[in-house]
Coordinates of C-alpha atoms in Angstrom, one line a residue:
M1 CA 1.0 29.5 -35.8
K2 CA 3.3 32.2 -37.2
N3 CA 6.3 31.9 -39.5
V4 CA 5.3 28.5 -41.0
E5 CA 6.7 29.7 -44.3
K6 CA 10.3 29.5 -43.0
Y7 CA 10.1 25.7 -42.8
T8 CA 10.4 23.1 -45.5
R9 CA 11.2 19.4 -45.9
Q10 CA 14.9 18.7 -45.3
Y11 CA 15.0 15.0 -46.4
F12 CA 15.9 13.5 -49.7
M13 CA 14.1 10.6 -51.4
P14 CA 16.0 7.9 -53.2
P15 CA 16.4 8.5 -57.0
V16 CA 14.3 5.4 -57.7
S17 CA 11.2 3.9 -56.0
C18 CA 12.1 1.8 -53.0
M19 CA 8.9 0.4 -51.6
D20 CA 9.4 -3.4 -51.5
W21 CA 9.3 -3.2 -47.7
T22 CA 5.6 -2.3 -47.9
R23 CA 4.8 -5.9 -48.9
K24 CA 5.8 -7.1 -45.4
D25 CA 3.5 -6.8 -42.5
H26 CA 5.6 -8.0 -39.6
I27 CA 9.2 -8.5 -38.3
E28 CA 10.2 -12.2 -38.5
K29 CA 13.4 -12.2 -36.4
A30 CA 15.1 -9.9 -33.9
P31 CA 17.9 -7.7 -35.2
I32 CA 21.4 -7.5 -33.8
W33 CA 21.0 -5.2 -30.8
C34 CA 23.6 -2.6 -29.8
S35 CA 23.0 -0.6 -26.6
V36 CA 24.4 3.0 -26.8
D37 CA 23.2 3.8 -23.3
L38 CA 26.7 4.3 -22.0
R39 CA 27.6 6.8 -24.7
D40 CA 24.5 8.4 -26.3
G41 CA 22.4 7.9 -23.2
N42 CA 25.1 9.1 -20.8
Q43 CA 25.9 12.3 -22.7
A44 CA 22.2 13.2 -22.6
L45 CA 22.1 13.2 -18.8
I46 CA 22.1 16.5 -16.9
V47 CA 24.5 14.8 -14.5
P48 CA 26.5 12.1 -16.4
M49 CA 26.9 8.8 -14.7
S50 CA 29.9 8.3 -12.5
L51 CA 32.4 5.5 -13.2
E52 CA 30.8 3.3 -10.6
Q53 CA 27.3 3.9 -12.1
K54 CA 28.6 3.2 -15.6
L55 CA 30.1 -0.1 -14.4
E56 CA 26.9 -1.2 -12.8
F57 CA 24.9 -0.1 -15.9
F58 CA 27.3 -2.2 -18.0
K59 CA 26.6 -5.2 -15.8
L60 CA 22.8 -4.6 -16.3
L61 CA 23.1 -4.5 -20.0
V62 CA 25.1 -7.8 -20.0
R63 CA 22.5 -9.4 -17.8
L64 CA 19.7 -8.3 -20.2
G65 CA 21.5 -10.1 -23.0
F66 CA 23.1 -7.4 -25.1
K67 CA 26.0 -8.8 -27.1
E68 CA 27.2 -5.5 -28.5
I69 CA 27.5 -2.5 -26.1
E70 CA 28.9 0.9 -27.1
V71 CA 30.9 2.0 -24.0
G72 CA 31.6 5.6 -25.0
F73 CA 33.8 8.0 -26.8
P74 CA 37.2 7.3 -25.1
A75 CA 39.0 10.2 -26.7
A76 CA 36.3 12.7 -25.6
S77 CA 37.1 12.9 -21.8
E78 CA 39.2 11.3 -19.1
T79 CA 36.1 9.7 -17.5
E80 CA 35.2 8.0 -20.8
Y81 CA 38.8 6.8 -21.2
L82 CA 39.0 5.5 -17.7
F83 CA 35.7 3.6 -18.0
L84 CA 37.0 1.7 -21.0
R85 CA 40.3 1.0 -19.4
T86 CA 38.6 -0.3 -16.2
L87 CA 36.4 -2.7 -18.3
I88 CA 39.5 -4.0 -20.0
E89 CA 41.9 -4.1 -17.1
K90 CA 39.4 -5.7 -14.7
N91 CA 38.4 -8.2 -17.3
M92 CA 34.7 -7.2 -17.0
I93 CA 33.8 -7.9 -20.6
P94 CA 32.4 -11.4 -21.2
D95 CA 33.8 -13.4 -24.1
D96 CA 30.5 -13.3 -25.9
V97 CA 30.1 -9.5 -25.6
T98 CA 31.7 -7.1 -28.1
I99 CA 32.3 -3.5 -26.9
Q100 CA 32.0 -0.6 -29.3
V101 CA 33.8 2.7 -29.2
L102 CA 33.0 5.9 -31.1
T103 CA 35.4 8.2 -32.8
Q104 CA 35.2 11.1 -35.2
A105 CA 37.1 10.7 -38.5
R106 CA 40.0 12.8 -37.2
E107 CA 43.5 11.5 -36.9
H108 CA 44.4 12.5 -33.3
I109 CA 41.0 11.3 -32.0
I110 CA 41.3 7.9 -33.8
R111 CA 44.8 7.4 -32.5
K112 CA 43.7 8.2 -28.9
T113 CA 40.8 5.7 -29.3
F114 CA 43.2 2.9 -30.3
E115 CA 45.4 3.7 -27.3
A116 CA 42.3 3.2 -25.1
L117 CA 41.5 -0.1 -26.7
E118 CA 44.9 -1.7 -25.9
G119 CA 44.5 -5.2 -24.5
V120 CA 40.8 -5.6 -25.4
K121 CA 39.9 -9.1 -26.8
K122 CA 37.7 -7.6 -29.6
A123 CA 35.9 -4.4 -30.3
V124 CA 33.9 -2.5 -32.9
V125 CA 35.6 0.8 -33.8
H126 CA 32.8 3.2 -35.0
V127 CA 34.0 6.1 -37.1
Y128 CA 31.7 8.8 -38.4
N129 CA 31.7 12.2 -40.2
S130 CA 28.8 14.4 -41.1
T131 CA 27.5 14.2 -44.7
S132 CA 24.3 16.2 -44.7
V133 CA 23.7 19.4 -46.8
A134 CA 23.3 21.5 -43.7
Q135 CA 26.5 20.2 -42.0
R136 CA 28.5 20.5 -45.2
K137 CA 27.5 24.0 -45.9
Q138 CA 27.1 25.5 -42.4
V139 CA 29.5 23.7 -40.1
F140 CA 32.4 22.4 -42.2
K141 CA 32.0 24.6 -45.3
K142 CA 33.4 21.8 -47.4
S143 CA 32.5 20.3 -50.8
K144 CA 31.2 16.9 -51.4
E145 CA 34.6 15.8 -52.5
E146 CA 36.3 17.1 -49.3
I147 CA 33.7 15.4 -47.0
L148 CA 34.1 12.1 -48.9
K149 CA 37.9 12.4 -48.4
I150 CA 37.5 12.8 -44.6
A151 CA 35.5 9.5 -44.6
V152 CA 38.0 7.7 -46.7
D153 CA 41.0 9.0 -44.8
G154 CA 39.4 7.9 -41.5
A155 CA 38.6 4.4 -42.9
E156 CA 42.2 4.0 -44.1
L157 CA 43.6 5.1 -40.7
L158 CA 41.4 2.6 -38.9
K159 CA 42.6 -0.2 -41.2
K160 CA 46.3 0.9 -40.8
L161 CA 46.2 1.1 -37.0
T162 CA 44.4 -2.2 -36.7
E163 CA 47.1 -3.9 -38.9
E164 CA 49.8 -2.3 -36.8
S165 CA 48.3 -3.2 -33.5
G166 CA 47.2 -6.7 -34.4
G167 CA 44.0 -6.1 -32.6
N168 CA 40.8 -8.0 -33.2
Y169 CA 38.8 -5.0 -34.4
F170 CA 35.7 -4.7 -36.5
F171 CA 34.7 -1.5 -38.3
E172 CA 31.6 0.6 -38.4
Y173 CA 31.0 3.7 -40.4
S174 CA 28.2 6.3 -40.0
P175 CA 27.4 9.1 -42.5
E176 CA 26.1 11.3 -39.7
S177 CA 22.9 13.2 -40.4
F178 CA 22.2 10.5 -43.1
T179 CA 18.5 11.5 -43.4
G180 CA 19.5 15.1 -44.4
T181 CA 21.9 13.8 -47.0
E182 CA 21.2 13.3 -50.7
M183 CA 20.8 9.5 -51.1
E184 CA 23.1 9.1 -54.1
Y185 CA 25.8 11.0 -52.2
A186 CA 25.3 9.0 -49.0
L187 CA 25.7 5.8 -51.0
E188 CA 28.8 7.1 -52.7
V189 CA 30.5 7.9 -49.4
C190 CA 29.6 4.5 -47.8
N191 CA 30.7 2.6 -50.8
A192 CA 34.0 4.5 -50.9
V193 CA 34.6 3.5 -47.2
L194 CA 33.7 -0.1 -48.1
D195 CA 36.2 -0.1 -50.9
V196 CA 38.9 0.7 -48.3
W197 CA 37.8 -1.9 -45.8
Q198 CA 37.1 -4.7 -48.3
P199 CA 34.7 -6.7 -46.0
T200 CA 34.7 -10.5 -46.1
P201 CA 32.3 -13.2 -44.7
D202 CA 34.7 -13.7 -41.7
H203 CA 35.2 -10.0 -41.2
K204 CA 32.0 -8.1 -42.0
V205 CA 31.7 -4.4 -41.5
I206 CA 28.8 -2.3 -40.3
I207 CA 27.3 0.6 -42.2
N208 CA 25.2 2.5 -39.8
L209 CA 22.4 4.8 -41.1
P210 CA 21.5 7.3 -38.4
S211 CA 18.4 9.5 -38.4
T212 CA 20.5 11.9 -36.5
V213 CA 17.5 14.2 -36.7
E214 CA 14.2 12.9 -37.8
H215 CA 13.1 14.8 -40.8
S216 CA 10.4 12.7 -42.3
M217 CA 7.6 10.2 -41.8
P218 CA 8.8 6.7 -41.2
H219 CA 8.0 5.4 -44.6
V220 CA 10.5 7.8 -46.1
Y221 CA 13.3 6.6 -43.8
A222 CA 12.3 3.0 -44.8
S223 CA 12.7 3.9 -48.5
Q224 CA 16.1 5.5 -47.8
V225 CA 17.2 2.4 -45.9
E226 CA 16.0 0.1 -48.7
Y227 CA 17.8 2.1 -51.3
M228 CA 21.1 1.8 -49.4
S229 CA 20.6 -1.9 -48.6
K230 CA 20.0 -2.7 -52.3
N231 CA 22.9 -0.6 -53.6
L232 CA 25.7 -1.0 -51.1
K233 CA 28.8 -2.8 -52.4
Y234 CA 29.8 -6.1 -50.7
R235 CA 26.2 -6.3 -49.4
D236 CA 26.5 -10.0 -48.2
N237 CA 29.4 -8.9 -46.0
V238 CA 27.8 -5.7 -44.8
I239 CA 25.7 -5.4 -41.7
V240 CA 23.2 -2.6 -42.2
S241 CA 22.6 -0.8 -38.9
L242 CA 20.1 1.9 -37.9
H243 CA 20.4 4.5 -35.2
P244 CA 17.0 6.2 -35.1
H245 CA 16.3 9.3 -33.0
N246 CA 12.9 10.5 -32.0
D247 CA 12.6 14.2 -33.0
R248 CA 9.2 13.6 -34.6
G249 CA 8.1 10.9 -32.1
C250 CA 8.5 8.2 -34.8
G251 CA 11.7 6.5 -33.6
I252 CA 10.0 3.1 -33.1
S253 CA 8.3 3.2 -36.4
D254 CA 11.5 4.3 -38.1
A255 CA 13.3 1.2 -36.7
E256 CA 10.5 -1.3 -37.4
M257 CA 10.0 -0.1 -41.0
G258 CA 13.7 0.1 -41.4
M259 CA 14.0 -3.5 -40.5
L260 CA 11.4 -4.4 -43.0
A261 CA 13.5 -2.5 -45.5
G262 CA 16.6 -4.6 -45.0
A263 CA 18.3 -3.4 -41.8
D264 CA 20.1 -6.1 -39.8
R265 CA 21.0 -4.2 -36.6
I266 CA 19.6 -1.6 -34.3
E267 CA 21.4 0.9 -32.1
G268 CA 19.3 2.3 -29.3
T269 CA 18.9 2.9 -25.6
L270 CA 16.8 1.5 -22.7
F271 CA 13.6 3.5 -22.5
G272 CA 14.7 5.8 -25.3
N273 CA 17.1 8.0 -23.4
G274 CA 19.3 10.2 -25.6
E275 CA 19.9 13.8 -26.6
R276 CA 16.9 16.0 -27.4
T277 CA 13.9 13.7 -27.8
G278 CA 16.0 10.6 -27.4
N279 CA 17.1 7.5 -29.2
V280 CA 14.9 4.7 -30.2
D281 CA 13.6 2.8 -27.2
I282 CA 15.0 -0.8 -27.3
V283 CA 12.6 -1.9 -24.6
T284 CA 9.5 -1.0 -26.7
L285 CA 11.0 -2.4 -29.9
A286 CA 11.9 -5.7 -28.2
M287 CA 8.5 -6.1 -26.5
N288 CA 6.7 -5.3 -29.7
M289 CA 8.3 -8.3 -31.2
Y290 CA 7.7 -10.4 -28.1
S291 CA 4.0 -9.6 -28.1
Q292 CA 3.8 -11.0 -31.7
G293 CA 5.6 -14.2 -30.9
V294 CA 9.1 -13.2 -32.0
D295 CA 11.9 -13.9 -29.4
P296 CA 13.8 -10.5 -29.1
G297 CA 16.8 -12.2 -27.6
L298 CA 16.8 -9.8 -24.6
D299 CA 15.4 -10.6 -21.2
F300 CA 12.9 -8.1 -19.8
S301 CA 11.1 -10.6 -17.6
D302 CA 11.7 -8.5 -14.4
M303 CA 10.7 -5.1 -15.8
P304 CA 10.1 -3.4 -12.3
K305 CA 13.7 -4.2 -11.3
I306 CA 15.1 -3.1 -14.6
C307 CA 13.2 0.2 -14.3
A308 CA 14.4 0.7 -10.7
E309 CA 18.1 0.1 -11.6
Y310 CA 17.8 2.4 -14.6
E311 CA 16.4 5.2 -12.6
E312 CA 19.0 4.7 -9.9
Y313 CA 21.9 4.9 -12.3
T314 CA 20.7 7.7 -14.6
G315 CA 18.6 9.9 -12.4
M316 CA 15.9 9.7 -15.1
N317 CA 12.3 8.9 -14.5
I318 CA 10.3 6.4 -16.6
D319 CA 7.0 7.9 -17.6
M320 CA 4.0 6.1 -16.2
R321 CA 2.6 5.7 -19.7
S322 CA 5.9 4.5 -21.3
P323 CA 5.0 1.4 -23.3
Y324 CA 5.4 -1.9 -21.4
S325 CA 7.6 -0.3 -18.7
G326 CA 5.4 2.5 -17.3
S327 CA 3.6 1.9 -14.0
L328 CA 0.2 2.5 -15.5
V329 CA 0.5 0.9 -19.0
F330 CA -1.5 -2.2 -18.0
A331 CA -3.9 -0.3 -15.7
A332 CA -7.5 -0.3 -16.6
F333 CA -9.7 2.2 -14.6
S334 CA -12.6 2.2 -17.1
G335 CA -15.5 -0.1 -16.1
S336 CA -16.0 -1.6 -19.5
H337 CA -12.3 -2.3 -20.0
Q338 CA -12.1 -3.9 -16.6
D339 CA -15.1 -6.1 -17.3
A340 CA -13.5 -7.3 -20.6
I341 CA -10.2 -8.0 -19.0
A342 CA -11.7 -9.9 -16.1
K343 CA -13.7 -12.0 -18.5
G344 CA -10.7 -12.6 -20.7
M345 CA -8.6 -13.6 -17.8
K346 CA -11.2 -16.0 -16.5
I347 CA -11.2 -17.8 -19.9
W348 CA -7.4 -17.9 -19.9
E349 CA -7.3 -19.4 -16.5
E350 CA -10.1 -21.9 -17.1
H351 CA -8.3 -23.2 -20.1
E352 CA -5.1 -23.5 -18.0
H353 CA -3.2 -21.0 -20.1
A354 CA -3.6 -23.1 -23.3
G355 CA -3.6 -21.5 -26.7
K356 CA -2.5 -18.0 -27.7
W357 CA -2.8 -14.9 -25.5
T358 CA -5.8 -12.9 -26.7
V359 CA -7.0 -11.1 -23.5
P360 CA -8.8 -7.9 -24.4
Y361 CA -6.9 -4.6 -23.8
L362 CA -3.7 -6.4 -22.8
P363 CA -1.2 -6.9 -25.7
L364 CA 0.8 -9.3 -23.5
D365 CA 0.5 -11.1 -20.2
P366 CA 1.8 -8.6 -17.6
K367 CA 3.2 -11.5 -15.6
D368 CA 5.7 -12.2 -18.4
I369 CA 7.5 -9.0 -17.4
G370 CA 7.1 -9.2 -13.7
R371 CA 3.9 -7.3 -13.2
E372 CA 0.8 -8.5 -11.2
Y373 CA -2.8 -8.4 -12.2
E374 CA -4.1 -7.4 -8.8
A375 CA -1.7 -4.4 -8.4
D376 CA -1.0 -3.4 -12.0
V377 CA -4.0 -4.3 -14.2
I378 CA -7.3 -3.7 -12.5
R379 CA -7.1 -0.3 -10.8
I380 CA -10.1 1.2 -9.0
N381 CA -11.3 4.8 -9.0
S382 CA -14.5 6.7 -9.8
Q383 CA -14.4 5.5 -13.4
S384 CA -14.3 1.8 -12.5
G385 CA -17.1 -0.6 -12.9
K386 CA -18.6 -3.8 -11.4
G387 CA -16.4 -6.1 -13.4
G388 CA -13.1 -4.7 -12.2
I389 CA -14.3 -4.3 -8.6
G390 CA -15.6 -7.9 -8.6
Y391 CA -12.3 -9.1 -10.0
I392 CA -10.3 -7.4 -7.3
L393 CA -12.5 -8.9 -4.6
E394 CA -12.3 -12.4 -6.1
Q395 CA -8.6 -12.4 -6.8
N396 CA -7.5 -10.8 -3.5
F397 CA -10.2 -11.9 -1.0
G398 CA -11.9 -14.9 -2.6
L399 CA -15.3 -13.3 -2.9
N400 CA -17.4 -14.3 -5.9
L401 CA -20.3 -11.9 -5.7
P402 CA -23.6 -12.5 -7.6
A403 CA -23.8 -10.4 -10.8
K404 CA -26.3 -7.9 -9.5
M405 CA -24.5 -7.6 -6.2
R406 CA -21.4 -6.6 -8.2
E407 CA -23.4 -3.7 -9.5
A408 CA -24.3 -2.5 -6.0
M409 CA -20.7 -2.9 -4.9
G410 CA -19.6 -1.0 -7.9
Y411 CA -21.8 2.0 -7.1
A412 CA -20.7 1.9 -3.5
T413 CA -17.1 1.9 -4.5
K414 CA -17.4 4.6 -7.1
D415 CA -19.2 6.8 -4.6
V416 CA -16.3 6.5 -2.1
S417 CA -13.6 7.1 -4.8
D418 CA -15.5 10.0 -6.2
H419 CA -15.8 11.8 -2.8
M420 CA -12.2 11.0 -1.9
H421 CA -10.9 12.0 -5.3
K422 CA -8.4 9.1 -5.3
E423 CA -7.6 5.6 -6.5
L424 CA -8.6 2.9 -4.0
K425 CA -6.4 0.1 -3.0
P426 CA -7.7 -3.5 -2.8
S427 CA -7.7 -3.4 1.0
E428 CA -9.8 -0.2 0.9
I429 CA -12.3 -1.8 -1.5
F430 CA -12.6 -4.8 0.8
E431 CA -13.3 -2.4 3.7
I432 CA -16.1 -0.8 1.7
F433 CA -17.6 -4.3 1.1
K434 CA -17.5 -5.2 4.8
K435 CA -18.9 -1.8 5.9
K436 CA -21.7 -1.8 3.3
F437 CA -22.7 -5.5 3.0
E438 CA -21.4 -7.4 5.9
G439 CA -22.5 -7.3 9.6
V440 CA -24.9 -4.3 9.3
A441 CA -26.6 -4.7 12.8
S442 CA -29.2 -1.9 12.9
P443 CA -32.1 -1.8 13.3
F444 CA -32.2 -5.6 13.4
Q445 CA -29.8 -8.2 14.8
V446 CA -30.6 -11.9 15.0
T447 CA -28.9 -13.2 18.1
E448 CA -30.3 -16.8 18.2
A449 CA -32.0 -19.1 15.7
H450 CA -33.5 -22.5 16.5
F451 CA -35.0 -24.9 13.9
K452 CA -37.2 -27.9 13.9
Q453 CA -38.8 -29.9 11.1
H454 CA -42.6 -30.1 11.0
N455 CA -44.4 -29.7 7.7
G456 CA -41.3 -27.9 6.4
I457 CA -39.0 -26.0 8.7
I458 CA -40.1 -24.0 11.7
A459 CA -37.7 -21.2 12.9
E460 CA -37.7 -19.5 16.3
I461 CA -35.5 -16.5 16.2
H462 CA -34.4 -14.0 18.9
V463 CA -34.1 -10.5 17.4
L464 CA -32.8 -7.3 18.8
Q465 CA -34.6 -4.3 17.4
N466 CA -32.8 -1.1 18.4
G467 CA -31.6 -2.9 21.5
V468 CA -35.0 -4.5 22.4
E469 CA -35.2 -8.3 22.2
K470 CA -38.2 -9.9 20.5
V471 CA -38.9 -13.6 19.6
A472 CA -40.4 -14.4 16.2
I473 CA -41.7 -17.8 15.0
A474 CA -42.6 -18.9 11.4
S475 CA -42.3 -21.8 9.0
G476 CA -40.8 -22.0 5.5
N477 CA -39.6 -24.4 2.9
G478 CA -36.1 -24.1 4.2
R479 CA -34.2 -22.6 7.1
L480 CA -33.5 -19.3 5.5
D481 CA -37.0 -19.0 4.2
A482 CA -38.4 -19.7 7.6
V483 CA -36.2 -17.0 9.2
S484 CA -37.3 -14.6 6.5
N485 CA -41.0 -15.4 7.1
A486 CA -40.5 -14.9 10.9
L487 CA -39.0 -11.5 10.3
K488 CA -41.7 -10.4 7.9
K489 CA -44.5 -11.6 10.3
Q490 CA -43.1 -10.1 13.4
F491 CA -42.1 -6.7 12.0
R492 CA -44.5 -6.4 9.0
L493 CA -41.7 -6.2 6.5
E494 CA -42.4 -6.2 2.8
Y495 CA -39.8 -7.7 0.5
N496 CA -39.1 -10.7 -1.7
L497 CA -36.1 -13.0 -1.3
Q498 CA -34.6 -13.0 -4.8
T499 CA -31.0 -14.3 -4.7
Y500 CA -29.1 -16.6 -2.5
Q501 CA -25.5 -17.8 -3.2
E502 CA -22.8 -19.3 -1.1
H503 CA -19.2 -20.6 -1.4
A504 CA -16.3 -21.6 0.8
L505 CA -13.6 -19.0 1.5
E506 CA -10.8 -21.4 2.5
K507 CA -10.1 -24.9 1.4
S508 CA -9.9 -26.8 4.7
S509 CA -12.0 -28.9 7.1
S510 CA -12.7 -25.8 9.2
S511 CA -13.2 -23.5 6.3
R512 CA -15.5 -20.5 6.6
A513 CA -18.3 -19.9 4.2
I514 CA -19.8 -16.8 2.8
A515 CA -23.4 -16.3 1.9
Y516 CA -24.9 -13.6 -0.3
V517 CA -28.6 -12.6 -0.1
G518 CA -30.4 -10.2 -2.3
I519 CA -33.9 -8.9 -1.6
T520 CA -36.3 -6.7 -3.5
D521 CA -38.6 -4.2 -1.8
K522 CA -42.1 -3.3 -2.8
D523 CA -40.9 -0.7 -5.2
G524 CA -38.6 -3.2 -7.0
K525 CA -35.3 -1.9 -5.6
D526 CA -32.6 -4.5 -4.8
F527 CA -30.7 -4.6 -1.5
W528 CA -27.8 -6.9 -0.6
G529 CA -26.1 -8.5 2.4
A530 CA -23.3 -11.0 3.0
G531 CA -22.5 -13.1 6.0
V532 CA -19.3 -15.1 6.9
N533 CA -19.2 -18.0 9.3
Q534 CA -18.1 -21.5 9.7
D535 CA -21.8 -22.4 9.9
I536 CA -23.4 -21.7 6.5
I537 CA -26.8 -21.2 8.2
V538 CA -25.5 -18.5 10.5
A539 CA -23.8 -16.9 7.5
S540 CA -27.0 -17.0 5.5
V541 CA -29.1 -15.4 8.3
D542 CA -26.5 -12.7 8.8
A543 CA -26.6 -11.9 5.1
L544 CA -30.4 -11.7 5.1
V545 CA -30.5 -9.4 8.1
T546 CA -27.9 -7.1 6.6
A547 CA -29.9 -6.9 3.3
I548 CA -33.0 -6.0 5.3
N549 CA -31.2 -3.4 7.4
N550 CA -29.8 -1.9 4.2
M551 CA -33.4 -1.7 2.8
L552 CA -34.7 -0.1 6.0
N553 CA -31.8 2.3 6.3
A554 CA -32.4 3.5 2.7
E555 CA -36.0 4.6 3.5

């Protein structure tokens, strides 16, 4: 690409090595979650949510278990202001939920924000100003000292207005564009704010470290977070919060490594909605923890419903490959993947769901988030194999095909999918099975079979051959063997009866049975048939005749 020389690294490393977080390999407990869907997520929409939509979205967030919800920037617009007032005046905020509002560190905006909060039981007032080199030099054209004064003045006004109002307010400060700020300077500004607020164990404050723009690989952000966490004043009374964006596609990694580095809290959105490439995706973060046995404290057990509500309120579409939530994230089309999943599921079910989840290719049980194996996991197209197709037939229709018959069914299904250029539904797969392996009545059809025992079993069968009835008689070591010998003798057929299996289809006194028959012709090729009837002998004969017809029709 051209012009690469005009770019350079825009982040700043800590002045000392901060790599203690690398000695940890997993997250041990969930962070404090704060949803910013109703502010960051809303301002990122082409058409922002209406008041009614925002109220419904708020209810969704409460239902999911969020205890901190940023409800907007009330001084920014009348809609934002009205939304906050509606929540307060209609008493829609549960006692165990704290709302959060955002304000710039500017006096008239802070005062307007406090007006909007009148009557609220408790709230986090989140104040910010930009500290990065780019913002200082290009946007505000101010020195470090002047930028620090803006932060301190804002912090002092928050404290003053809280004391005057008697409100139950908690404070949060963000050095906006933290990742593009010199670390020593970011620390200086945050500590100056903390000196104003003087946090206590009963009244902690939040220092939020946003990757307003992702400038680096995740390990750099983790080192920056560790530096701040180790050097902030009043650390025991400070909640270190992260607000990762996703410009480099590393928002999840930034958050996870940042938690290892000392962060206590995460601000993000459902499904990663936010300006530009979005905020960190709280759904993915939470489900990553869940899949390793850590309770995230959020309830995503009905993911399809959550997705539908989200898309309805926001007008956004969740990508079909979005982790955990996408429509295809558990879908396996590949034959080898399907076979491994089917075998893993069989073991899981045989052991009655005991032990830990280790099914191949599935990081968690889809049923835990409201998804179904039959519809969401094993999906059939021209790339699919015998294992997946067999699994679909067994789970949906109770058919337990012999192993080699699964191969034949796999080829038949792949051929149809390939020619139709589409994914096949379970019902379509079942129709292929019935058409190919059940009730094939040409050129032969056995209409009657009578048996008697004499030195084995003697079978007398009535056979229609292309519409002409013939009677054949032969003996065998069993009823099916006798019918097979009669057909061979009467019509000079050459094949060997190789496989016979049967099982019930329904559990009742009048249950039907299904029989599977596999034969091998003189050239060693296998052919298959199935028969279904309440009488297992009738089912077996039908299966044999279908296998023979498939052999003859292939010649």
